[in-house]
mmCIF file of C-alpha atoms (C1' of nucleotides) and ligand atoms in Angstrom:
data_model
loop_
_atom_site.group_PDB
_atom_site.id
_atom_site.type_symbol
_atom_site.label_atom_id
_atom_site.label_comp_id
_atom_site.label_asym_id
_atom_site.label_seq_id
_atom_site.Cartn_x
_atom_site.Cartn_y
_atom_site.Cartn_z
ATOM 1 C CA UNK A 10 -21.908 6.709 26.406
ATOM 2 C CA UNK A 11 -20.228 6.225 22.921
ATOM 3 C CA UNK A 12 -18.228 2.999 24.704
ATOM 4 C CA UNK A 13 -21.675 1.429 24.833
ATOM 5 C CA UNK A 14 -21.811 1.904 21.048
ATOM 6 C CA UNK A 15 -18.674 0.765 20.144
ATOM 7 C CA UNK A 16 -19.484 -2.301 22.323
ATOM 8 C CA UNK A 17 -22.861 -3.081 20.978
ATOM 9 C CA UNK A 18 -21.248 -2.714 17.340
ATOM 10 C CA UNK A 19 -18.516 -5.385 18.016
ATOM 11 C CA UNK A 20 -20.831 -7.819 19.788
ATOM 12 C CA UNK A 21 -23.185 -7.226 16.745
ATOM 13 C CA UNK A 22 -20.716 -8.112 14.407
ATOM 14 C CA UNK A 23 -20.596 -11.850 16.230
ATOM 15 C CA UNK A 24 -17.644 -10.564 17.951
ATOM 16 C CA UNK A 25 -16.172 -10.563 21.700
ATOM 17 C CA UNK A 26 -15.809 -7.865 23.948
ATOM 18 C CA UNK A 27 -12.009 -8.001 25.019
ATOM 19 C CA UNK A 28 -10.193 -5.509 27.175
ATOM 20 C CA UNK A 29 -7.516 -5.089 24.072
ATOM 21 C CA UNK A 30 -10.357 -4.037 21.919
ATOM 22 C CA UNK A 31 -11.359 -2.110 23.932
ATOM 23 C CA UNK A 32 -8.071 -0.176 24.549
ATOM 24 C CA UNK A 33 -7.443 -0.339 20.912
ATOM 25 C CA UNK A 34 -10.811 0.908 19.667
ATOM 26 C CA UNK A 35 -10.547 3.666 22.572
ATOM 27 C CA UNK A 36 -7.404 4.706 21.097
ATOM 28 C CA UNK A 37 -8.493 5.218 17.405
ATOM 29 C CA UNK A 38 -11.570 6.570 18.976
ATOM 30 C CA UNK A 39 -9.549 9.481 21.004
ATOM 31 C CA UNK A 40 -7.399 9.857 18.343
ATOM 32 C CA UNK A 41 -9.857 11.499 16.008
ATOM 33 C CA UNK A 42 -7.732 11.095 12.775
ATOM 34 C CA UNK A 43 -6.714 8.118 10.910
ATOM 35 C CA UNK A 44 -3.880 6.891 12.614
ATOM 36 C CA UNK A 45 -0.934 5.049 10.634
ATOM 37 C CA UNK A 46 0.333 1.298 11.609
ATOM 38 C CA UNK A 47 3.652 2.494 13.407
ATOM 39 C CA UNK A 48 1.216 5.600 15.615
ATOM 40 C CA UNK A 49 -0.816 3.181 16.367
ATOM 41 C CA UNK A 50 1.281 0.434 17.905
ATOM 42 C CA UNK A 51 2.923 3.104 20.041
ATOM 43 C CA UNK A 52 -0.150 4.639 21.097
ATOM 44 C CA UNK A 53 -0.985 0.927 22.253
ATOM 45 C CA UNK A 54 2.085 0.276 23.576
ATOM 46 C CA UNK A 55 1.657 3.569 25.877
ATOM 47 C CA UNK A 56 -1.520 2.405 27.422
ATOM 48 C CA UNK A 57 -0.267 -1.285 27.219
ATOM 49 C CA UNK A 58 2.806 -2.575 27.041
ATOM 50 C CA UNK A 59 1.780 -6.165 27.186
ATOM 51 C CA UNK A 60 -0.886 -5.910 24.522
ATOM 52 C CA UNK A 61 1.203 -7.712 21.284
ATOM 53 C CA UNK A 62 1.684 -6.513 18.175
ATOM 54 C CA UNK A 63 -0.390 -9.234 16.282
ATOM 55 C CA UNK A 64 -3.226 -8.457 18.309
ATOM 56 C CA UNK A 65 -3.040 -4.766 17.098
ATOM 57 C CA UNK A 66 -3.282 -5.973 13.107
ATOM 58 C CA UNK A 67 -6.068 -8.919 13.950
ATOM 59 C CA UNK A 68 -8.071 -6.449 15.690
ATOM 60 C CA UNK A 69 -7.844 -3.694 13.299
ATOM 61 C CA UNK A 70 -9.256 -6.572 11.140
ATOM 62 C CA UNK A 71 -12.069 -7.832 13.676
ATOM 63 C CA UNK A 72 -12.401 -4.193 13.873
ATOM 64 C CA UNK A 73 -12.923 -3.686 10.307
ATOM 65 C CA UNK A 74 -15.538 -6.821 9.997
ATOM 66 C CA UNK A 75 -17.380 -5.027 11.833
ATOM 67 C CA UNK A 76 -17.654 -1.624 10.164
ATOM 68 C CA UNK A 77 -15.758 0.265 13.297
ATOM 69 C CA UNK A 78 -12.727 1.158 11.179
ATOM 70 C CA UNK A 79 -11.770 1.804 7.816
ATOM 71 C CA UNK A 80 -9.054 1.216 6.088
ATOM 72 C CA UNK A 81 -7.456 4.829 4.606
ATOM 73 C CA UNK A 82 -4.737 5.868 2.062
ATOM 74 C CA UNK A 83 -2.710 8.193 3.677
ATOM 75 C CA UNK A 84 -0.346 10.596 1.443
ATOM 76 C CA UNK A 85 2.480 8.885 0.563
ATOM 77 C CA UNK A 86 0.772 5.546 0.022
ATOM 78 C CA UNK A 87 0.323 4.800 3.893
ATOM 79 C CA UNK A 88 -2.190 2.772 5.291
ATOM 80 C CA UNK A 89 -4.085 4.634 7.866
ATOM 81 C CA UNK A 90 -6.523 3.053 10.106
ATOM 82 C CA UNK A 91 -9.878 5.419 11.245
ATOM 83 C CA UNK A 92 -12.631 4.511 13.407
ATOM 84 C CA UNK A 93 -15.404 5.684 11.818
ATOM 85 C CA UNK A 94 -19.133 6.735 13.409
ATOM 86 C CA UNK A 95 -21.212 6.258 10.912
ATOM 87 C CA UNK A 96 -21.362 2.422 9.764
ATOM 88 C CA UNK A 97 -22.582 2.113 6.420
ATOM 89 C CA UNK A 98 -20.366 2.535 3.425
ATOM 90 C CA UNK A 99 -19.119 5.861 2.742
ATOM 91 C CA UNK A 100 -15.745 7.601 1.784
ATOM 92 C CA UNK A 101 -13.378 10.525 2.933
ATOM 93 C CA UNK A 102 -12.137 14.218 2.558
ATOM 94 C CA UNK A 103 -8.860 14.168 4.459
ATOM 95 C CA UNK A 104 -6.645 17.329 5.124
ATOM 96 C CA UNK A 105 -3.834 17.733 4.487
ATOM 97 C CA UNK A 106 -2.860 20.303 6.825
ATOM 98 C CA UNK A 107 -4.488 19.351 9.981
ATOM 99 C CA UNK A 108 -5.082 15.511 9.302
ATOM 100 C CA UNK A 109 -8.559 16.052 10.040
ATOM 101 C CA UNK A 110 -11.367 13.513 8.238
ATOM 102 C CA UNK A 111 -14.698 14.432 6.897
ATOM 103 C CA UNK A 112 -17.007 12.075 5.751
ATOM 104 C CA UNK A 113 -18.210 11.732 2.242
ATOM 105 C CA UNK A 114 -21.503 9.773 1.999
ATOM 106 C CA UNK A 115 -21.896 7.378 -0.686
ATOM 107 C CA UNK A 116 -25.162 8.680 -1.342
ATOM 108 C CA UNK A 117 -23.076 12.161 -2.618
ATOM 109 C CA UNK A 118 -20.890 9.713 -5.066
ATOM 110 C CA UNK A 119 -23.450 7.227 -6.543
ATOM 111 C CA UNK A 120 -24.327 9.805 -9.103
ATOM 112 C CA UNK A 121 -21.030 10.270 -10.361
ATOM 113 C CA UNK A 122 -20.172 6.803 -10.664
ATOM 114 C CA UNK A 123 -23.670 6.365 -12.311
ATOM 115 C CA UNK A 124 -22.178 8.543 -14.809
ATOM 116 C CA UNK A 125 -19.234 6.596 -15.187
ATOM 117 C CA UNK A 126 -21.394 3.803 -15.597
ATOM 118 C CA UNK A 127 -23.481 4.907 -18.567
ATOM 119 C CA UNK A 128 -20.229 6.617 -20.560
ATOM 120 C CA UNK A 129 -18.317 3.187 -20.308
ATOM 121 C CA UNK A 130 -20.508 -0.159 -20.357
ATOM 122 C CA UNK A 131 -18.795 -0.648 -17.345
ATOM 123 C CA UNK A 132 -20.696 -1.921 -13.515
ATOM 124 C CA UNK A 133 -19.293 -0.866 -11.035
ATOM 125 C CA UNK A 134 -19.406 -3.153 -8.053
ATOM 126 C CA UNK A 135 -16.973 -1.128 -6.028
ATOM 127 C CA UNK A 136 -15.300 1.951 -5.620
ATOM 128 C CA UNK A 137 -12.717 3.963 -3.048
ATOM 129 C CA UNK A 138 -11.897 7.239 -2.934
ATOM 130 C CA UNK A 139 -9.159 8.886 -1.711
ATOM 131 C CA UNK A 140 -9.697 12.966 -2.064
ATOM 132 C CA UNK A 141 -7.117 15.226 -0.052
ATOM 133 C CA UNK A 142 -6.900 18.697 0.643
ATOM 134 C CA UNK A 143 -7.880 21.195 3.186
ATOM 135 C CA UNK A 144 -10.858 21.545 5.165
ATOM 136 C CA UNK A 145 -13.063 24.462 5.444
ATOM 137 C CA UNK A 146 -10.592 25.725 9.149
ATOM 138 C CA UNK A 147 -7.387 25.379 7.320
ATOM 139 C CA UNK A 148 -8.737 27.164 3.869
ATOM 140 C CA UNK A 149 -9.788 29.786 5.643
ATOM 141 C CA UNK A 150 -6.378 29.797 7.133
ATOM 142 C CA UNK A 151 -4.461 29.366 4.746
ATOM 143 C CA UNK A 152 -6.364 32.046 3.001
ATOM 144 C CA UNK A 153 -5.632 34.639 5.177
ATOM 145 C CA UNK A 154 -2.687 33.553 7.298
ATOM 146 C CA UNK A 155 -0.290 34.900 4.316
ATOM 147 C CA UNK B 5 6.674 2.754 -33.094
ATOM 148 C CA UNK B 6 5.692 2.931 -29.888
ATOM 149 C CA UNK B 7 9.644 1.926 -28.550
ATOM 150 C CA UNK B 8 10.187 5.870 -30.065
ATOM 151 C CA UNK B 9 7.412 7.161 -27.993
ATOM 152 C CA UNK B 10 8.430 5.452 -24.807
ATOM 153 C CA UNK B 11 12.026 6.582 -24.905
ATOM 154 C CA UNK B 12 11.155 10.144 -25.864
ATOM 155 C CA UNK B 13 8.884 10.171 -22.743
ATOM 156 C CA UNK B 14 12.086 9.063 -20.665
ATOM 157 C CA UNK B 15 14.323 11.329 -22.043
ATOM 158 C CA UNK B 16 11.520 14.130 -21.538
ATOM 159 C CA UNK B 17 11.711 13.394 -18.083
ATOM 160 C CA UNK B 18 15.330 13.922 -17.808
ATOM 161 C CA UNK B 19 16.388 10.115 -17.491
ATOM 162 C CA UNK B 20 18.602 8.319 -19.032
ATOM 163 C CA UNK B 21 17.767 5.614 -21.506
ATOM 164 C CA UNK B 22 19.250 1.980 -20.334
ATOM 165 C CA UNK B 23 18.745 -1.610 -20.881
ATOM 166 C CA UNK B 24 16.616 -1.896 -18.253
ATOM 167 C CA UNK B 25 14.658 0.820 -18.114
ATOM 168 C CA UNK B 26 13.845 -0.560 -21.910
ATOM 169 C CA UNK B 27 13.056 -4.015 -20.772
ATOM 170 C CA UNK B 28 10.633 -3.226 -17.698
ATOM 171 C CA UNK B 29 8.695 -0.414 -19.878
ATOM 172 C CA UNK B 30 8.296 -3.475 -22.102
ATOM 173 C CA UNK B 31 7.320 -6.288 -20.282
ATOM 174 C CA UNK B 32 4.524 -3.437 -18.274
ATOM 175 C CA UNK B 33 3.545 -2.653 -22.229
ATOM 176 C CA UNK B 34 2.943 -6.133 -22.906
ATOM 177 C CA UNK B 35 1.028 -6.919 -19.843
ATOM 178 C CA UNK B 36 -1.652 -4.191 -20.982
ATOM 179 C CA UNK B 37 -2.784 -4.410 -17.495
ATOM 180 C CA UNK B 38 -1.191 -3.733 -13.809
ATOM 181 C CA UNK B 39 1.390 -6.124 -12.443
ATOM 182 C CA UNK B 40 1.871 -6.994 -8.797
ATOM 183 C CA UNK B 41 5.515 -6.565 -7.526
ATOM 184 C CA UNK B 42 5.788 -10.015 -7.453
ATOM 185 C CA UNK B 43 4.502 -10.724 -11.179
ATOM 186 C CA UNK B 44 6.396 -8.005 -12.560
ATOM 187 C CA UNK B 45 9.610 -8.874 -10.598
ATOM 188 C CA UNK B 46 9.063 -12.582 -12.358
ATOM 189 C CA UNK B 47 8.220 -11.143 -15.630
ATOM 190 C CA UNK B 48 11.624 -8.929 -15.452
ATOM 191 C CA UNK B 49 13.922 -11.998 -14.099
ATOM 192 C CA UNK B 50 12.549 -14.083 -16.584
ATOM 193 C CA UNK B 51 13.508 -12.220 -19.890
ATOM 194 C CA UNK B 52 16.968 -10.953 -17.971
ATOM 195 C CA UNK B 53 17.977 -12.698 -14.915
ATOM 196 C CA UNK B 54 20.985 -10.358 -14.017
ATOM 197 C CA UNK B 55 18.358 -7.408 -13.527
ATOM 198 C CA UNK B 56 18.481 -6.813 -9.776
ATOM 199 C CA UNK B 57 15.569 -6.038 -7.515
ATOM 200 C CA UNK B 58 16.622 -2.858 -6.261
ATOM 201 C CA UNK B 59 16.552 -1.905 -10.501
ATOM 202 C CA UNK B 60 12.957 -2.677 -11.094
ATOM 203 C CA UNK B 61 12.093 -0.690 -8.047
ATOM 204 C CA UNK B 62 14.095 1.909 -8.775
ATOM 205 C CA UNK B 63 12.755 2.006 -12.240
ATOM 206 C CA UNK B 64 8.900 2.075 -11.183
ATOM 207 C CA UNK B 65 9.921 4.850 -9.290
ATOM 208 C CA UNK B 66 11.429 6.933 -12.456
ATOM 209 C CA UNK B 67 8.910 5.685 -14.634
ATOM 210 C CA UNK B 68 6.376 6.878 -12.318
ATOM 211 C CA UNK B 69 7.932 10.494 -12.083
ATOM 212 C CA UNK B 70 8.586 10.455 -16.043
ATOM 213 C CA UNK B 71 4.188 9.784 -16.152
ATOM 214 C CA UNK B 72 4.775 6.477 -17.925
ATOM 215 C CA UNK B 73 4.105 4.391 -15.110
ATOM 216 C CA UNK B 74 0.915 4.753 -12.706
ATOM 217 C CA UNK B 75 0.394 3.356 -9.179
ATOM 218 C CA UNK B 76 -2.780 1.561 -8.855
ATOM 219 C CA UNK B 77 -4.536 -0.329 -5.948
ATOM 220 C CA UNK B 78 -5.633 -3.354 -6.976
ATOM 221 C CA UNK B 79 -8.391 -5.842 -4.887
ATOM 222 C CA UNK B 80 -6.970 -6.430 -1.567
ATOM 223 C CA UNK B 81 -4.809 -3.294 -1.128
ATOM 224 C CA UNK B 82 -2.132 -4.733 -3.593
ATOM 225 C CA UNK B 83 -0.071 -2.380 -5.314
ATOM 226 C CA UNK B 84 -0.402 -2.535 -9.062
ATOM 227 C CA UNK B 85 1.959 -0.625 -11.597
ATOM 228 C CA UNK B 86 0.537 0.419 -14.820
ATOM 229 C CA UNK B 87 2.080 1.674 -17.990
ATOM 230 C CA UNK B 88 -0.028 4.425 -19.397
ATOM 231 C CA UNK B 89 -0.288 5.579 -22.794
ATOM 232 C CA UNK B 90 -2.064 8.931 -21.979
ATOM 233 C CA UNK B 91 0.298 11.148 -19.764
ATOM 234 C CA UNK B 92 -1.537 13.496 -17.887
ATOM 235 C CA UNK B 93 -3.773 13.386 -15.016
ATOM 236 C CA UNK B 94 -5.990 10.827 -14.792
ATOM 237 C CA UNK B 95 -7.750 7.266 -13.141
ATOM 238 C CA UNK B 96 -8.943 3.930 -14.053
ATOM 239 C CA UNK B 97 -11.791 1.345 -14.119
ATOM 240 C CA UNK B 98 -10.319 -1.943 -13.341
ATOM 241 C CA UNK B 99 -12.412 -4.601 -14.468
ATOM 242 C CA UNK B 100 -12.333 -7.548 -11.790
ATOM 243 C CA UNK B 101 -12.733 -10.480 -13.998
ATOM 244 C CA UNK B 102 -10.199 -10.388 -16.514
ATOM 245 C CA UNK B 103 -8.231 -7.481 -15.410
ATOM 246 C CA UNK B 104 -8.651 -4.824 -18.148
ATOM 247 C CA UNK B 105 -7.797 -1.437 -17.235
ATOM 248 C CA UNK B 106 -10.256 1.724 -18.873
ATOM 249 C CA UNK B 107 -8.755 5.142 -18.239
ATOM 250 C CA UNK B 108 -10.834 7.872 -16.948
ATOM 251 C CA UNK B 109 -10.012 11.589 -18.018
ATOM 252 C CA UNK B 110 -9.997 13.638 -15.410
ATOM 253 C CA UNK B 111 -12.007 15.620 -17.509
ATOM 254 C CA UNK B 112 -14.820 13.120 -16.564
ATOM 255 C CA UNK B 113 -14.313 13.395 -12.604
ATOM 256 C CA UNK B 114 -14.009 17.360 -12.353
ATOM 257 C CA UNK B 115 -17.650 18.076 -12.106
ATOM 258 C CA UNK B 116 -17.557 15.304 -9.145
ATOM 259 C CA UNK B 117 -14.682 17.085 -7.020
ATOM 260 C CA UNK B 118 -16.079 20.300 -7.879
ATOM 261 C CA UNK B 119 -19.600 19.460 -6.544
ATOM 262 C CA UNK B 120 -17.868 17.417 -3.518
ATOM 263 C CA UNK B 121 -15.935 21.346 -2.806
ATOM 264 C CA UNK B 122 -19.061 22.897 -2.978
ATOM 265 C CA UNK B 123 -21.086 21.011 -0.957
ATOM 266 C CA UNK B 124 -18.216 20.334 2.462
ATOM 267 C CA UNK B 125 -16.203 23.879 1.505
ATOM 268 C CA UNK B 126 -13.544 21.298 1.204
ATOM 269 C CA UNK B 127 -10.501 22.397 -1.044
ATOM 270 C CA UNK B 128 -9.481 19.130 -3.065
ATOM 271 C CA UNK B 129 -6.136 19.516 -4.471
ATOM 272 C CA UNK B 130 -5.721 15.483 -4.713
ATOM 273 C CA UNK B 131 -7.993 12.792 -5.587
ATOM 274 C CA UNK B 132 -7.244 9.838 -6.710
ATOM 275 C CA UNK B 133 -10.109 6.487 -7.336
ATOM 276 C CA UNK B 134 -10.314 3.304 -6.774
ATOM 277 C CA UNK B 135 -12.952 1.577 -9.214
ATOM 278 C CA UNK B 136 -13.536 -2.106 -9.870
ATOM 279 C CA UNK B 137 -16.603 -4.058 -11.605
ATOM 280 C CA UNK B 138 -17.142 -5.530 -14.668
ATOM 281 C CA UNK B 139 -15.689 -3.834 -18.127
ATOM 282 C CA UNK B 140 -18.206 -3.993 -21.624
ATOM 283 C CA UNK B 141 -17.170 -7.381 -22.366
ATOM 284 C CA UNK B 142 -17.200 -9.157 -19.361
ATOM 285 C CA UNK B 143 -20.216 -7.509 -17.882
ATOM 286 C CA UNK B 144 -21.923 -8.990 -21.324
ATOM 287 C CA UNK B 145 -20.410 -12.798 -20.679
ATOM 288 C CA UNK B 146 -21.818 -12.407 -16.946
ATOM 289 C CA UNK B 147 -24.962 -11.390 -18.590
ATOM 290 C CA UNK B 148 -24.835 -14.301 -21.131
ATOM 291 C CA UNK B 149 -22.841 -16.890 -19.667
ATOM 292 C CA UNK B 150 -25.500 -18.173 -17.139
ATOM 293 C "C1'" DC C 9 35.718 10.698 -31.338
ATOM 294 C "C1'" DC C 10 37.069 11.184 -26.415
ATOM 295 C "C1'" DA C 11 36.842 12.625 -21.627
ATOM 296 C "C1'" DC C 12 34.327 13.147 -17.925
ATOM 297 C "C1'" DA C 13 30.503 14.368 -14.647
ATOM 298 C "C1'" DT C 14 26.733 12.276 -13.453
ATOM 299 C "C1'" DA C 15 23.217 8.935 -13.604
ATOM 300 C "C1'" DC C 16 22.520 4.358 -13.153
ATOM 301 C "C1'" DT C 17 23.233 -0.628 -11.691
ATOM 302 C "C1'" DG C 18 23.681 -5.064 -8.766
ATOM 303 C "C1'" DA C 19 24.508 -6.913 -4.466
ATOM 304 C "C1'" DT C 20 23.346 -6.828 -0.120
ATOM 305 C "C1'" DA C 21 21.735 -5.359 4.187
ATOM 306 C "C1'" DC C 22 17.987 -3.408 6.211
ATOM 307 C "C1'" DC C 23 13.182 -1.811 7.471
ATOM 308 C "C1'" DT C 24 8.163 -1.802 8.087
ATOM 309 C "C1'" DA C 25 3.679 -3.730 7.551
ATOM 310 C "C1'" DG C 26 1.345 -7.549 7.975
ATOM 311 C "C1'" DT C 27 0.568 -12.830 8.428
ATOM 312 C "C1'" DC C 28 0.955 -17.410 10.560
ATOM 313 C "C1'" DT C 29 1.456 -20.843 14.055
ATOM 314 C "C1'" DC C 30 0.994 -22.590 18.411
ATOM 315 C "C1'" DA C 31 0.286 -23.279 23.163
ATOM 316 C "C1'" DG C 32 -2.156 -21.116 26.726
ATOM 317 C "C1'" DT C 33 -6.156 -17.898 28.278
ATOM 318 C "C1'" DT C 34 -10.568 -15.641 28.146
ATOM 319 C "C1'" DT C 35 -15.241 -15.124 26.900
ATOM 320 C "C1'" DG C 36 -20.014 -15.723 27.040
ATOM 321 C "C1'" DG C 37 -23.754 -18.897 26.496
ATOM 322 C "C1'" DA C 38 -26.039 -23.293 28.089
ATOM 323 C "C1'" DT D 24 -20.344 -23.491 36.614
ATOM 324 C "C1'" DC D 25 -18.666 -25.725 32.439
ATOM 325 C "C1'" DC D 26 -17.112 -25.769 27.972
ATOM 326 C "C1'" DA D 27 -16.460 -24.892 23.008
ATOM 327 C "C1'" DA D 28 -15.076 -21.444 20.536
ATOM 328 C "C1'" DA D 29 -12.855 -17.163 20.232
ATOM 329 C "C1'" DC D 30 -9.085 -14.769 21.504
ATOM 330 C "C1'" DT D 31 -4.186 -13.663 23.039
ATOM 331 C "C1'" DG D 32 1.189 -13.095 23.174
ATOM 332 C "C1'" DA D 33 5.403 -14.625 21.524
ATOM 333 C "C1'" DG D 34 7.964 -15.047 17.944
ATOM 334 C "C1'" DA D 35 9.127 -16.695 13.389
ATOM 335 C "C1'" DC D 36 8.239 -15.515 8.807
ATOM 336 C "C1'" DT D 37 7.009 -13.072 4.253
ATOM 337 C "C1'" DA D 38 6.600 -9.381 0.951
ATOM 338 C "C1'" DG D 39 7.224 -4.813 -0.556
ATOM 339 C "C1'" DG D 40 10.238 -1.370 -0.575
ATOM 340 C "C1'" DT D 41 14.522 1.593 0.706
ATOM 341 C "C1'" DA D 42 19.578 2.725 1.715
ATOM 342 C "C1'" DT D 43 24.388 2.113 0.864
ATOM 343 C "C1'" DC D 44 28.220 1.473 -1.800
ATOM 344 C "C1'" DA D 45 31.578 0.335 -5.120
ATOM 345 C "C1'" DG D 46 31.615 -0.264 -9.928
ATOM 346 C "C1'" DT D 47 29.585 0.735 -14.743
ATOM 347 C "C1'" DA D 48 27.076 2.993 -18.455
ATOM 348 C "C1'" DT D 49 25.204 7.148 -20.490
ATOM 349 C "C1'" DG D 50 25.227 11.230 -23.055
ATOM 350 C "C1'" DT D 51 27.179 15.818 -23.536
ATOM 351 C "C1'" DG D 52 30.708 19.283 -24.479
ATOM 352 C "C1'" DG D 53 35.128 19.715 -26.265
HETATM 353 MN MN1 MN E 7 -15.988 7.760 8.357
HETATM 354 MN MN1 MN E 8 -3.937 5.023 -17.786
HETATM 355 ZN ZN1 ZN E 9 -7.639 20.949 8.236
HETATM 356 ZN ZN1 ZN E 10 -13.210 -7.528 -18.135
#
DNA sequence: CCACATACTGATACCTAGTCTCAGTTTGGA
DNA sequence: TCCAAACTGAGACTAGGTATCAGTATGTGG
């Protein structure tokens, strides 16, 4: 069960199981999509009206620590918050049509930014992407819905 | 002189040339690197204390849609804004040390998005990076220093 | 050079995301 | 079962940014 997972990842990150992270992580996990601050807190609110806001933002962060979600730049400069499977560092394709996420593993971008590297003189020690447009359902779509 | 270049870029955009539009482009040029709200805000009420808040915001805002001014995430999520000389399309390396900012054509990224369409039959239409290390010069003091 | 539509400004109120503090509760290990 | 440490909710607070509005500046066409 994937609740064993996301349990085992928060207790490996030092962390404590509590029935708010739960609920929260359950949420993002349901959701499926990066889910922005204010869809979030709702979505919380829904299941639990008495869990508090400031819970919601320190466990995103607790959440975070432990490589369960990521951090996400929505369009229009919004913070989105995704719970992510895989745990190690890696990036995203998000679409714009559907909202849907695709993940982008840093072993497909370490060439480029080797690249960038050698053109420049310049290390880098850290690097985010944020690369929107539509996946390969709403192409096709798009491509022949008009 | 570059106050020419500036202006013409404003009035490109449609905009109308004030004081204050004047007075933020400058204090951005001078930085030659991207302010925080906060330091810019500072940096504005410092050479002309009557200039309100809502002004320098407003300003980013047609600055950014005239291409002078670029949006930039700096460490921590912060929002830094950027004057940029070149106009079109492109990204920066932000070196983390002393702040420097390298542009990066998006003649140098292409190749990257294409490959990432390619390989996901993902269609980018946006992409913006996020890329911090060490420029030339610093990476050599690092190097040096100890 | 003037008149005028329109763009812009400052003040101010407002909003949202996110942080901080603090007193009380829960967790999980010994 | 006991306890230190981690966590929680309430609520105050901050920072970045937007909306409104009455007044002012800009630049264009006459
Ligand atoms: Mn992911
Ligand atoms: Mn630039
Ligand atoms: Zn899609
Ligand atoms: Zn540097």
């Amino acid at each position: 069960m994937s609740s064993d997972t996301l349990r085992g990842r928060i207790l490996a990150a030092g962390q404590r199981i509590t029935p708010q992270r739960d609920l929260i992580a359950g949420v993002l996990e349901r959701a499926g999509r990066p889910l922005a601050a204010q869809e979030l807190c709702d979505a919380v609110g829904q299941e639990d009206p008495g869990i508090g806001r400031a819970t919601v933002f320190r466990t995103l962060q607790s959440l975070q620590e432990a490589g369960i979600v990521q951090n996400v730049t929505l369009l229009g400069n919004q913070a989105g918050y995704l719970l992510c499977a895989s745990a190690g560092h890696h990036h995203h394709l998000v679409c714009r049509h559907c909202g849907a996420i695709e993940d982008l593993p840093e072993a497909e971008v370490a060439p480029f930014l080797s690249g960038v590297e050698a053109a420049h003189g310049f290390g880098v020690d850290h690097a985010t992407f944020n690369i929107y447009g539509a996946c390969r359902a709403c192409a096709g779509e798009e491509h022949a819905g008009r």
